[in-house]
Amino acid sequence: MHFKRDDLKNLSHFFRDLVDISGWHVAISLVLQILTGFTQGIGLLMLIPLLGVVGIFQDQAKVPEFIEKLTYFLNNSGLPQGIISILIFYILVVSINSWLSSYQSVNNAKIQQSFVRYLKNKLYTSIGHSQWQFVSQMKLSDLAHVITTEVQQSGQVIFQLLRFTSNTITMLVYVGVAFMLSAKMAFLSLIGALLLLLIGRRKNRTAYKIGKDSQKSMKKVFNIVIEHLSGMKVAKGFAEEDRYIADFIHYSEDVEKRKIDYARLSSRTSLVFSIGTVILLSTYVYLAIEVVGMPATTLLVLIYIFSRLLPKVSALQTSYQSILQALPAFTSVNDLQNQCDKYGEDLIRDQGKIVKVGGTIQVQGVTFGYGQKNLLEDVSLTIPRQSIVCFTGKSGSGKTTLADIITGLLNPSSGKITIDGKTLGNETMYAWRKSIGYVTQESFLFNDTIRNNLLWTNQNATEAEIREALIQSSADEMIERFELGLETVVGDRGAKLSGGERQRLALARALVRKPTLLILDEATNALDPENEEIIIKALKKLKGLTTIILITHKAELIEIADQVVKIEKGMLRTLKS
């Protein structure tokens, strides 16, 4: 299997991050693997003097010199002579080996889980700190799939990598012991192991392809689930839910097929290796007896070593295939991480007390576009402190885009935004956004209590501040009608509330922050006249208390504005000032 250049690059990042995050644990794991292999080798060597002491094969040729030295050491160790000393030493070696293996398993689990946590936290933080324009162009289902499923699959690369290393070290120990007993037979076993690996090499490309295909199918499943659940009401309204269900079943079956394909590949690999192992082992026995004339004691131990060695070759191949199968997931994680790093916001995020930013807002020579076409062309505007300005115009004219540029969510290709004469940049952007309240047409509420929804924008708000925000948004009387008051759970996305109730709570949530700039983006479009009048009444209360940007085409809202700006063909035209 030949890795693609991107795969090799991602693997190099993988190893570097692994060492950076779990360096000591990785070093401990390597030491434990070496010690485990070493004690396994000693345990194997102990079989020969054990067989010799009990009188088996005494008529055979002389055992190797190092076995005689080991027997001499045991007889002069102060332990009881004969079989007892050998058995005690054997038990000690096996016990140490078992303890090392147990500790190694726990240590490897720590490495795997800590690295998965690191990948997940780093990626999620990078997504959260990426530019809004980049994130808004991504599929939510793809992001969710990478953060959850593919990050977890990346952990399997760690597990299989550690397993691969462990099996390699154990194989080297077995081969070393075999060389001590018979260099000729050990060399033949090494050739046999290489032959088995060459046979399995052809299946590696298939493992990688299955991993890529599984990744695509799982992405489709995630996309269908999130899209359907987000628009379930619409799907039911059009009686089209069966379309989503059919697609879900289709791609779920495809995922199942890929998993079965990989299980079949692993099974066939194991079958080939099992048959190959038996053939090679039988060949070794024949050559050892008929050609080499090996002593029975040594032959018995060699047979035992080879019976342990050749399955390790199979395990090595399986681990390698598992790494290839999981590699596309890690590549996807790393690619998304690189994209987020490329489009990350380099803001100074002061976690101490935030000093509110506010004052006269000036848009100076701003140009912005998507792709090759400019949506706004060299526009300028002044929004006085604590005034109400209304952006109006046709859909797609750039009203929300201009508001997003003012908030710093979008970066203009030229021009700048100033607040009281200070240019908005990375040093002030975080504090500026902390000073803004934003209410959209479809306000998102969390499936939590009203209190916790309000506190989301200001966790340290007092009861008096919450009460003040409810009064300012004309939501106080509404809360009093609820039996549980502020402890009422609003349901998923506020499903237990009416549209007007949701908007008033969204406005109250924005006001709890005490913003220096309040933006309402088509916030009354979906409301009936009664609820719209309540919102307008609330906005009139706020006049002169904070700067307000209204994005609307409704005459009732335009009337309360101090300044009305129409956006058309990339230019600003003042209708009222």
Coordinates of C-alpha atoms in Angstrom, one line a residue:
M1 CA 0.0 0.0 0.0
H2 CA 1.4 3.4 -1.0
F3 CA 0.2 6.3 1.1
K4 CA -0.8 9.4 -0.6
R5 CA 1.3 12.5 0.1
D6 CA -1.5 14.1 2.2
D7 CA -1.7 10.9 4.3
L8 CA 2.0 10.9 5.0
K9 CA 1.9 14.5 5.9
N10 CA -1.1 14.0 8.2
L11 CA 0.7 11.0 9.8
S12 CA 3.7 13.1 10.5
H13 CA 1.5 15.7 12.2
F14 CA -0.1 12.8 14.1
F15 CA 3.1 11.5 15.5
R16 CA 4.3 15.0 16.4
D17 CA 1.1 15.8 18.3
L18 CA 1.2 12.4 19.9
V19 CA 4.7 13.0 21.3
D20 CA 3.8 16.5 22.4
I21 CA 0.6 15.5 24.2
S22 CA 1.6 12.0 25.6
G23 CA 5.4 12.0 25.4
W24 CA 6.0 10.4 28.8
H25 CA 3.2 7.9 28.4
V26 CA 4.5 6.9 25.0
A27 CA 8.0 6.5 26.3
I28 CA 6.7 4.4 29.2
S29 CA 4.7 2.3 26.7
L30 CA 7.8 1.6 24.6
V31 CA 9.8 0.6 27.8
L32 CA 7.0 -1.6 28.9
Q33 CA 6.8 -3.3 25.5
I34 CA 10.5 -4.0 25.6
L35 CA 10.4 -5.3 29.1
T36 CA 7.3 -7.4 28.3
G37 CA 9.1 -8.9 25.3
F38 CA 12.2 -9.5 27.3
T39 CA 10.4 -11.4 30.1
Q40 CA 8.5 -13.4 27.5
G41 CA 11.8 -14.4 26.0
I42 CA 13.2 -15.5 29.4
G43 CA 10.0 -17.4 30.0
L44 CA 10.5 -19.3 26.7
L45 CA 14.1 -20.1 27.5
M46 CA 13.1 -21.4 30.9
L47 CA 11.3 -24.3 29.2
I48 CA 14.5 -26.0 28.1
P49 CA 16.1 -26.4 31.6
L50 CA 12.7 -27.3 33.0
L51 CA 12.4 -30.2 30.5
G52 CA 16.0 -31.2 31.1
V53 CA 15.6 -31.3 34.9
V54 CA 12.5 -33.6 34.8
G55 CA 14.6 -36.0 32.7
I56 CA 12.9 -35.6 29.4
F57 CA 15.2 -36.1 26.4
Q58 CA 18.3 -36.7 28.5
D59 CA 19.7 -38.9 25.8
Q60 CA 19.6 -36.1 23.3
A61 CA 22.5 -34.0 22.2
K62 CA 24.0 -31.3 24.4
V63 CA 21.8 -28.3 24.9
P64 CA 23.2 -24.8 23.9
E65 CA 25.8 -23.3 26.1
F66 CA 23.7 -20.4 27.4
I67 CA 21.1 -22.9 28.6
E68 CA 23.8 -24.7 30.7
K69 CA 24.8 -21.3 32.1
L70 CA 21.2 -20.5 33.0
T71 CA 20.8 -23.9 34.7
Y72 CA 24.1 -23.3 36.6
F73 CA 22.8 -19.8 37.8
L74 CA 19.6 -21.3 39.0
N75 CA 21.4 -24.1 40.9
N76 CA 23.6 -21.6 42.6
S77 CA 21.0 -18.9 43.4
G78 CA 20.4 -20.1 46.9
L79 CA 17.0 -21.6 46.0
P80 CA 16.3 -25.3 46.5
Q81 CA 18.1 -27.4 43.9
G82 CA 16.4 -29.0 40.9
I83 CA 13.0 -28.4 39.6
I84 CA 11.8 -26.3 42.5
S85 CA 14.3 -23.5 41.7
I86 CA 13.4 -23.6 38.0
L87 CA 9.6 -23.5 38.8
I88 CA 10.0 -20.6 41.3
F89 CA 12.0 -18.6 38.8
Y90 CA 9.6 -19.5 36.0
I91 CA 6.6 -18.3 38.1
L92 CA 8.4 -15.1 39.0
V93 CA 9.2 -14.3 35.3
V94 CA 5.6 -15.1 34.1
S95 CA 4.2 -13.0 37.0
I96 CA 6.4 -10.0 36.1
N97 CA 5.4 -10.4 32.5
S98 CA 1.7 -10.5 33.4
W99 CA 2.0 -7.4 35.6
L100 CA 3.9 -5.5 32.9
S101 CA 1.2 -6.5 30.3
S102 CA -1.6 -5.3 32.6
Y103 CA 0.1 -2.0 33.3
Q104 CA 0.9 -1.5 29.6
S105 CA -2.8 -2.0 28.7
V106 CA -3.9 0.7 31.1
N107 CA -1.1 3.0 30.0
N108 CA -2.1 2.5 26.3
A109 CA -5.7 3.3 27.2
K110 CA -4.6 6.5 28.8
I111 CA -2.6 7.4 25.7
Q112 CA -5.5 6.7 23.4
Q113 CA -8.2 8.5 25.3
S114 CA -6.0 11.5 26.2
F115 CA -5.1 12.0 22.5
V116 CA -8.8 11.6 21.4
R117 CA -9.7 14.2 24.0
Y118 CA -6.9 16.5 22.8
L119 CA -8.0 16.2 19.2
K120 CA -11.6 16.8 20.0
N121 CA -11.0 19.8 22.3
K122 CA -8.5 21.3 19.9
L123 CA -10.8 20.9 16.9
Y124 CA -13.9 22.1 18.6
T125 CA -12.1 25.2 20.0
S126 CA -10.7 25.9 16.5
I127 CA -14.2 25.7 14.9
G128 CA -15.5 28.0 17.6
H129 CA -12.7 30.5 17.0
S130 CA -12.9 30.4 13.2
Q131 CA -14.2 33.2 11.0
W132 CA -17.9 33.2 10.7
Q133 CA -17.7 33.4 6.9
F134 CA -15.8 30.1 6.8
V135 CA -18.0 28.3 9.3
S136 CA -21.2 29.4 7.7
Q137 CA -20.1 27.8 4.4
M138 CA -19.6 24.4 6.1
K139 CA -22.2 21.7 6.4
L140 CA -23.3 21.3 10.0
S141 CA -23.6 17.6 9.5
D142 CA -20.0 17.3 8.3
L143 CA -18.8 19.2 11.3
A144 CA -20.7 17.1 13.7
H145 CA -19.5 13.9 12.0
V146 CA -15.9 14.9 12.2
I147 CA -16.1 16.1 15.8
T148 CA -17.8 13.0 17.0
T149 CA -17.3 9.9 14.8
E150 CA -14.1 10.6 13.0
V151 CA -12.2 11.9 16.0
Q152 CA -13.2 8.8 17.8
Q153 CA -12.0 6.7 14.9
S154 CA -8.7 8.5 15.0
G155 CA -8.2 7.1 18.4
Q156 CA -8.3 3.6 16.8
V157 CA -5.1 4.6 14.9
I158 CA -3.4 5.1 18.3
F159 CA -4.7 1.8 19.6
Q160 CA -3.6 -0.1 16.5
L161 CA -0.3 1.7 16.3
L162 CA 0.6 0.7 19.9
R163 CA -0.6 -2.8 19.2
F164 CA 1.5 -2.8 16.0
T165 CA 4.6 -1.7 17.9
S166 CA 4.0 -4.2 20.7
N167 CA 3.7 -7.1 18.2
T168 CA 6.8 -6.0 16.4
I169 CA 8.9 -6.0 19.6
T170 CA 7.5 -9.3 20.7
M171 CA 8.3 -10.8 17.3
L172 CA 11.9 -9.5 17.5
V173 CA 12.2 -11.1 20.9
Y174 CA 10.9 -14.5 19.6
V175 CA 13.2 -14.3 16.6
G176 CA 16.1 -13.5 18.9
V177 CA 15.4 -16.5 21.2
A178 CA 15.0 -18.7 18.1
F179 CA 18.5 -17.5 16.8
M180 CA 20.0 -18.4 20.2
L181 CA 18.6 -21.9 19.8
S182 CA 19.2 -22.4 16.0
A183 CA 20.3 -19.7 13.6
K184 CA 19.3 -21.8 10.6
M185 CA 15.7 -22.4 11.8
A186 CA 15.3 -18.8 13.0
F187 CA 16.4 -17.5 9.6
L188 CA 13.9 -19.8 7.9
S189 CA 11.1 -18.6 10.2
L190 CA 12.0 -15.0 9.4
I191 CA 11.7 -15.7 5.7
G192 CA 8.4 -17.4 6.3
A193 CA 7.1 -14.4 8.2
L194 CA 8.1 -12.0 5.4
L195 CA 6.4 -14.3 2.9
L196 CA 3.1 -14.1 4.9
L197 CA 3.4 -10.3 5.1
L198 CA 4.0 -10.1 1.3
I199 CA 0.9 -12.2 0.7
G200 CA -1.2 -9.9 2.9
R201 CA 0.2 -6.7 1.3
R202 CA -2.2 -7.0 -1.6
K203 CA -5.2 -6.6 0.8
N204 CA -3.9 -3.3 2.3
R205 CA -5.2 -1.2 -0.5
T206 CA -8.6 -2.8 -0.1
A207 CA -8.6 -1.9 3.6
Y208 CA -7.8 1.8 2.8
K209 CA -10.6 1.9 0.2
I210 CA -13.1 0.4 2.5
G211 CA -12.2 3.1 5.1
K212 CA -12.8 5.9 2.5
D213 CA -16.1 4.4 1.4
S214 CA -17.3 4.0 5.0
Q215 CA -16.4 7.6 5.7
K216 CA -18.5 8.8 2.8
S217 CA -21.5 6.7 3.8
M218 CA -21.4 7.8 7.4
K219 CA -21.3 11.5 6.3
K220 CA -24.4 10.9 4.3
V221 CA -26.1 9.3 7.3
F222 CA -25.2 12.3 9.5
N223 CA -26.4 14.7 6.9
I224 CA -29.8 13.0 6.5
V225 CA -30.3 12.8 10.3
I226 CA -29.5 16.5 11.0
E227 CA -31.3 17.8 8.0
H228 CA -34.4 15.8 8.7
L229 CA -34.6 16.5 12.4
S230 CA -34.0 20.2 11.8
G231 CA -36.8 20.4 9.2
M232 CA -39.1 17.7 10.5
K233 CA -42.1 20.0 10.7
V234 CA -41.7 21.0 7.1
A235 CA -41.1 17.4 6.0
K236 CA -44.3 16.3 7.7
G237 CA -46.2 19.3 6.3
F238 CA -45.3 18.2 2.8
A239 CA -45.7 14.5 3.7
E240 CA -42.1 13.9 2.6
E241 CA -40.7 12.3 5.7
D242 CA -40.6 8.9 3.9
R243 CA -38.0 10.3 1.5
Y244 CA -35.6 11.0 4.4
I245 CA -36.4 7.6 6.0
A246 CA -35.7 5.8 2.7
D247 CA -32.4 7.7 2.3
F248 CA -31.5 6.9 5.9
I249 CA -32.1 3.2 5.4
H250 CA -30.2 3.2 2.1
Y251 CA -27.0 4.7 3.5
S252 CA -27.3 2.8 6.8
E253 CA -27.3 -0.4 4.7
D254 CA -24.3 1.0 2.8
V255 CA -22.5 1.5 6.1
E256 CA -23.4 -2.0 7.1
K257 CA -22.1 -3.3 3.8
R258 CA -18.7 -1.6 4.3
K259 CA -18.4 -3.0 7.8
I260 CA -19.1 -6.5 6.5
D261 CA -16.6 -5.9 3.7
Y262 CA -13.9 -5.1 6.3
A263 CA -14.9 -8.0 8.5
R264 CA -14.7 -10.3 5.4
L265 CA -11.3 -8.8 4.5
S266 CA -10.0 -9.4 8.1
S267 CA -11.4 -12.9 8.1
R268 CA -9.8 -13.8 4.8
T269 CA -6.5 -12.4 5.9
S270 CA -6.7 -14.5 9.1
L271 CA -7.6 -17.5 7.0
V272 CA -4.6 -17.1 4.7
F273 CA -2.3 -16.5 7.7
S274 CA -3.7 -19.5 9.6
I275 CA -3.2 -21.9 6.7
G276 CA 0.2 -20.4 6.0
T277 CA 1.2 -20.8 9.6
V278 CA 0.4 -24.5 9.7
I279 CA 2.2 -25.1 6.4
L280 CA 5.3 -23.2 7.6
L281 CA 5.3 -24.9 11.0
S282 CA 5.0 -28.3 9.5
T283 CA 7.9 -27.5 7.1
Y284 CA 10.0 -26.3 10.1
V285 CA 9.4 -29.6 12.0
Y286 CA 10.4 -31.7 9.0
L287 CA 13.6 -29.7 8.3
A288 CA 14.5 -29.7 12.0
I289 CA 14.2 -33.4 12.3
E290 CA 15.3 -34.7 8.9
V291 CA 17.8 -32.1 7.8
V292 CA 19.2 -30.3 10.8
G293 CA 19.0 -33.2 13.3
M294 CA 18.0 -30.9 16.2
P295 CA 17.8 -32.2 19.8
A296 CA 14.2 -32.9 20.8
T297 CA 14.3 -30.5 23.8
T298 CA 15.4 -27.6 21.6
L299 CA 12.9 -28.7 18.8
L300 CA 10.0 -28.7 21.3
V301 CA 10.8 -25.2 22.4
L302 CA 11.3 -23.9 18.9
I303 CA 8.0 -25.4 17.9
Y304 CA 6.4 -23.5 20.8
I305 CA 8.2 -20.3 19.8
F306 CA 7.1 -20.6 16.1
S307 CA 3.6 -21.3 17.1
R308 CA 3.6 -18.0 19.1
L309 CA 5.6 -16.1 16.5
L310 CA 3.6 -16.7 13.3
P311 CA 0.2 -15.6 14.8
K312 CA 2.0 -12.4 15.8
V313 CA 2.8 -11.9 12.1
S314 CA -1.0 -12.2 11.4
A315 CA -1.7 -9.7 14.2
L316 CA 0.8 -7.3 12.7
Q317 CA -0.9 -7.5 9.4
T318 CA -4.3 -7.0 11.0
S319 CA -3.1 -3.9 12.9
Y320 CA -1.7 -2.4 9.8
Q321 CA -4.9 -3.0 7.9
S322 CA -6.9 -1.4 10.8
I323 CA -4.6 1.6 10.7
L324 CA -5.2 2.0 6.9
Q325 CA -9.0 1.6 7.4
A326 CA -9.0 4.3 10.1
L327 CA -6.5 6.6 8.4
P328 CA -9.1 8.5 6.2
A329 CA -10.9 9.5 9.4
F330 CA -7.7 11.0 10.9
T331 CA -7.0 12.7 7.5
S332 CA -10.4 14.3 7.6
V333 CA -9.9 15.5 11.2
N334 CA -6.5 16.9 10.3
D335 CA -7.8 18.6 7.1
L336 CA -10.6 20.3 9.0
Q337 CA -8.1 21.4 11.7
N338 CA -5.8 22.9 9.1
Q339 CA -8.7 24.8 7.5
C340 CA -9.8 26.1 10.9
D341 CA -6.3 27.2 11.7
K342 CA -6.1 29.0 8.3
Y343 CA -9.4 30.9 8.9
G344 CA -9.0 31.3 12.6
E345 CA -9.7 34.7 14.3
D346 CA -6.6 36.1 16.0
L347 CA -8.6 37.9 18.7
I348 CA -7.3 39.0 22.1
R349 CA -9.7 37.2 24.4
D350 CA -9.4 38.8 27.8
Q351 CA -11.2 36.5 30.2
G352 CA -11.1 39.1 33.0
K353 CA -13.6 41.9 33.5
I354 CA -14.8 43.0 30.1
V355 CA -14.9 46.8 29.5
K356 CA -17.9 47.5 27.3
V357 CA -17.1 49.1 23.9
G358 CA -19.6 51.6 22.5
G359 CA -20.1 55.0 21.0
T360 CA -20.5 56.5 17.5
I361 CA -20.1 53.8 14.8
Q362 CA -18.6 54.8 11.5
V363 CA -18.5 52.6 8.4
Q364 CA -15.6 54.0 6.3
G365 CA -15.2 53.0 2.6
V366 CA -16.3 49.4 3.1
T367 CA -16.3 47.0 0.2
F368 CA -17.4 43.3 0.6
G369 CA -18.4 40.5 -1.7
Y370 CA -18.9 36.8 -2.0
G371 CA -16.6 35.4 -4.7
Q372 CA -16.0 37.8 -7.6
K373 CA -19.1 40.0 -7.2
N374 CA -19.1 42.8 -4.6
L375 CA -22.3 43.0 -2.5
L376 CA -21.2 46.4 -1.0
E377 CA -19.1 48.8 -2.9
D378 CA -17.1 51.6 -1.0
V379 CA -20.0 52.4 1.4
S380 CA -19.7 54.8 4.3
L381 CA -22.2 55.5 7.2
T382 CA -22.2 57.2 10.6
I383 CA -24.4 55.8 13.4
P384 CA -24.6 58.2 16.3
R385 CA -24.4 56.9 19.9
Q386 CA -27.8 55.7 21.3
S387 CA -29.6 56.3 18.0
I388 CA -31.9 54.0 16.1
V389 CA -30.9 53.3 12.5
C390 CA -32.9 51.2 10.1
F391 CA -31.5 49.2 7.2
T392 CA -34.0 48.5 4.5
G393 CA -33.9 47.2 1.0
K394 CA -34.7 44.1 -1.2
S395 CA -33.8 40.6 0.0
G396 CA -30.2 39.9 -0.8
S397 CA -29.3 43.6 -1.1
G398 CA -26.7 43.3 1.8
K399 CA -28.6 44.5 4.9
T400 CA -27.6 41.6 7.1
T401 CA -24.1 41.6 5.5
L402 CA -23.6 45.2 6.6
A403 CA -24.7 44.4 10.1
D404 CA -22.4 41.5 10.3
I405 CA -19.5 43.7 9.1
I406 CA -20.3 46.1 11.9
T407 CA -20.3 43.3 14.5
G408 CA -17.0 42.0 13.1
L409 CA -18.5 38.7 12.0
L410 CA -17.4 39.4 8.4
N411 CA -14.2 41.1 7.3
P412 CA -14.4 43.7 4.5
S413 CA -12.0 43.4 1.5
S414 CA -11.4 47.1 2.0
G415 CA -12.4 49.9 4.4
K416 CA -12.8 49.8 8.1
I417 CA -15.2 50.2 11.1
T418 CA -14.5 52.6 13.9
I419 CA -16.1 52.9 17.3
D420 CA -15.7 56.4 18.7
G421 CA -12.8 57.0 16.3
K422 CA -11.0 53.8 17.3
T423 CA -10.5 51.2 14.5
L424 CA -12.2 47.9 15.2
G425 CA -9.4 45.2 15.1
N426 CA -8.2 42.1 16.9
E427 CA -7.4 44.0 20.1
T428 CA -10.9 45.3 20.6
M429 CA -13.1 42.8 18.6
Y430 CA -13.7 40.4 21.5
A431 CA -14.8 43.2 23.9
W432 CA -16.9 44.7 21.1
R433 CA -18.8 41.5 20.5
K434 CA -19.3 41.1 24.3
S435 CA -21.0 44.5 24.1
I436 CA -23.5 43.5 21.4
G437 CA -27.0 42.0 21.7
Y438 CA -28.3 40.2 18.5
V439 CA -31.9 39.1 17.8
T440 CA -32.5 37.2 14.6
Q441 CA -35.8 36.4 12.8
E442 CA -35.7 32.8 14.1
S443 CA -34.4 33.2 17.6
F444 CA -32.7 30.1 19.0
L445 CA -33.6 29.1 22.5
F446 CA -32.0 26.3 24.5
N447 CA -34.0 23.4 25.8
D448 CA -33.6 24.7 29.3
T449 CA -35.4 27.1 31.8
I450 CA -36.2 30.6 30.9
R451 CA -33.8 31.8 33.6
N452 CA -30.9 29.8 32.1
N453 CA -31.7 31.1 28.6
L454 CA -31.6 34.7 29.9
L455 CA -28.3 34.1 31.8
W456 CA -26.6 32.7 28.7
T457 CA -25.5 36.2 27.7
N458 CA -24.6 37.3 31.2
Q459 CA -24.0 34.6 33.7
N460 CA -23.5 37.1 36.6
A461 CA -26.8 38.9 36.1
T462 CA -28.7 39.6 39.2
E463 CA -32.4 39.1 39.8
A464 CA -32.9 42.8 39.5
E465 CA -31.1 42.9 36.1
I466 CA -33.1 40.0 34.8
R467 CA -36.3 41.7 35.9
E468 CA -35.3 44.9 34.2
A469 CA -34.5 43.1 30.9
L470 CA -38.0 41.4 31.0
I471 CA -39.7 44.8 31.6
Q472 CA -37.7 46.4 28.8
S473 CA -38.7 43.6 26.4
S474 CA -42.3 43.6 27.5
A475 CA -41.9 40.0 28.6
D476 CA -42.5 40.4 32.3
E477 CA -46.3 39.9 32.2
M478 CA -45.8 36.9 30.0
I479 CA -43.5 35.3 32.6
E480 CA -46.0 35.9 35.3
R481 CA -48.6 33.8 33.4
F482 CA -46.4 30.7 33.5
E483 CA -46.9 28.5 36.6
L484 CA -43.2 28.0 37.1
G485 CA -42.2 31.5 36.1
L486 CA -38.5 31.8 35.3
E487 CA -38.1 28.0 35.9
T488 CA -40.3 27.1 33.0
V489 CA -38.6 24.8 30.5
V490 CA -39.1 26.2 27.0
G491 CA -38.5 23.0 25.0
D492 CA -36.2 22.2 22.1
R493 CA -35.5 25.5 20.3
G494 CA -38.3 27.1 22.4
A495 CA -41.0 24.8 20.9
K496 CA -43.3 25.2 24.0
L497 CA -43.6 28.9 23.3
S498 CA -45.4 30.9 20.6
G499 CA -43.4 32.9 18.1
G500 CA -44.1 36.2 19.9
E501 CA -43.1 34.7 23.2
R502 CA -39.8 33.4 21.8
Q503 CA -39.0 36.8 20.3
R504 CA -39.6 38.6 23.5
L505 CA -37.4 36.2 25.4
A506 CA -34.7 36.5 22.8
L507 CA -34.9 40.3 23.1
A508 CA -34.8 40.0 26.9
R509 CA -31.8 37.7 26.6
A510 CA -30.0 40.3 24.5
L511 CA -30.9 43.1 27.0
V512 CA -29.6 41.1 30.0
R513 CA -26.1 41.8 28.7
K514 CA -26.8 45.6 28.7
P515 CA -25.5 46.0 25.2
T516 CA -24.1 49.2 23.8
L517 CA -25.4 48.0 20.4
L518 CA -28.6 46.1 19.8
I519 CA -29.3 44.5 16.4
L520 CA -32.7 43.1 15.4
D521 CA -32.5 41.3 12.1
E522 CA -36.1 40.9 10.6
A523 CA -37.1 40.1 14.2
T524 CA -40.8 40.8 13.7
N525 CA -41.3 39.4 10.3
A526 CA -43.0 36.2 11.5
L527 CA -45.1 37.8 14.2
D528 CA -48.8 38.7 14.1
P529 CA -49.7 42.4 14.5
E530 CA -50.4 42.1 18.2
N531 CA -47.0 40.6 19.1
E532 CA -45.3 43.0 16.6
E533 CA -46.8 45.9 18.4
I534 CA -45.4 44.6 21.7
I535 CA -41.9 44.4 20.3
I536 CA -42.2 47.9 18.9
K537 CA -43.4 49.1 22.3
A538 CA -40.4 47.5 23.8
L539 CA -38.0 49.2 21.3
K540 CA -39.6 52.6 22.0
K541 CA -38.6 52.1 25.7
L542 CA -35.0 51.5 24.7
K543 CA -34.8 54.7 22.6
G544 CA -32.0 56.8 23.9
L545 CA -30.6 54.0 26.1
T546 CA -28.6 52.1 23.6
T547 CA -27.7 52.1 19.9
I548 CA -30.1 50.0 17.8
I549 CA -29.9 48.7 14.3
L550 CA -33.1 47.5 12.8
I551 CA -33.1 45.4 9.6
T552 CA -36.6 45.5 8.3
H553 CA -38.9 46.6 5.5
K554 CA -41.9 47.2 7.8
A555 CA -43.2 50.8 8.0
E556 CA -44.1 50.5 11.7
L557 CA -40.4 49.9 12.6
I558 CA -39.1 52.4 10.1
E559 CA -41.2 55.1 11.8
I560 CA -39.4 54.8 15.1
A561 CA -35.9 55.1 13.5
D562 CA -33.8 58.2 13.7
Q563 CA -32.1 57.3 10.5
V564 CA -33.3 55.1 7.6
V565 CA -30.7 53.8 5.1
K566 CA -31.7 51.9 1.9
I567 CA -29.2 49.4 0.5
E568 CA -29.5 48.8 -3.3
K569 CA -27.0 47.8 -5.9
G570 CA -24.1 47.8 -3.4
M571 CA -24.7 51.5 -2.4
L572 CA -26.3 53.2 0.6
R573 CA -29.0 55.8 0.2
T574 CA -30.2 57.8 3.1
L575 CA -34.0 58.1 3.2
K576 CA -34.3 59.6 6.7
S577 CA -31.7 61.3 8.9

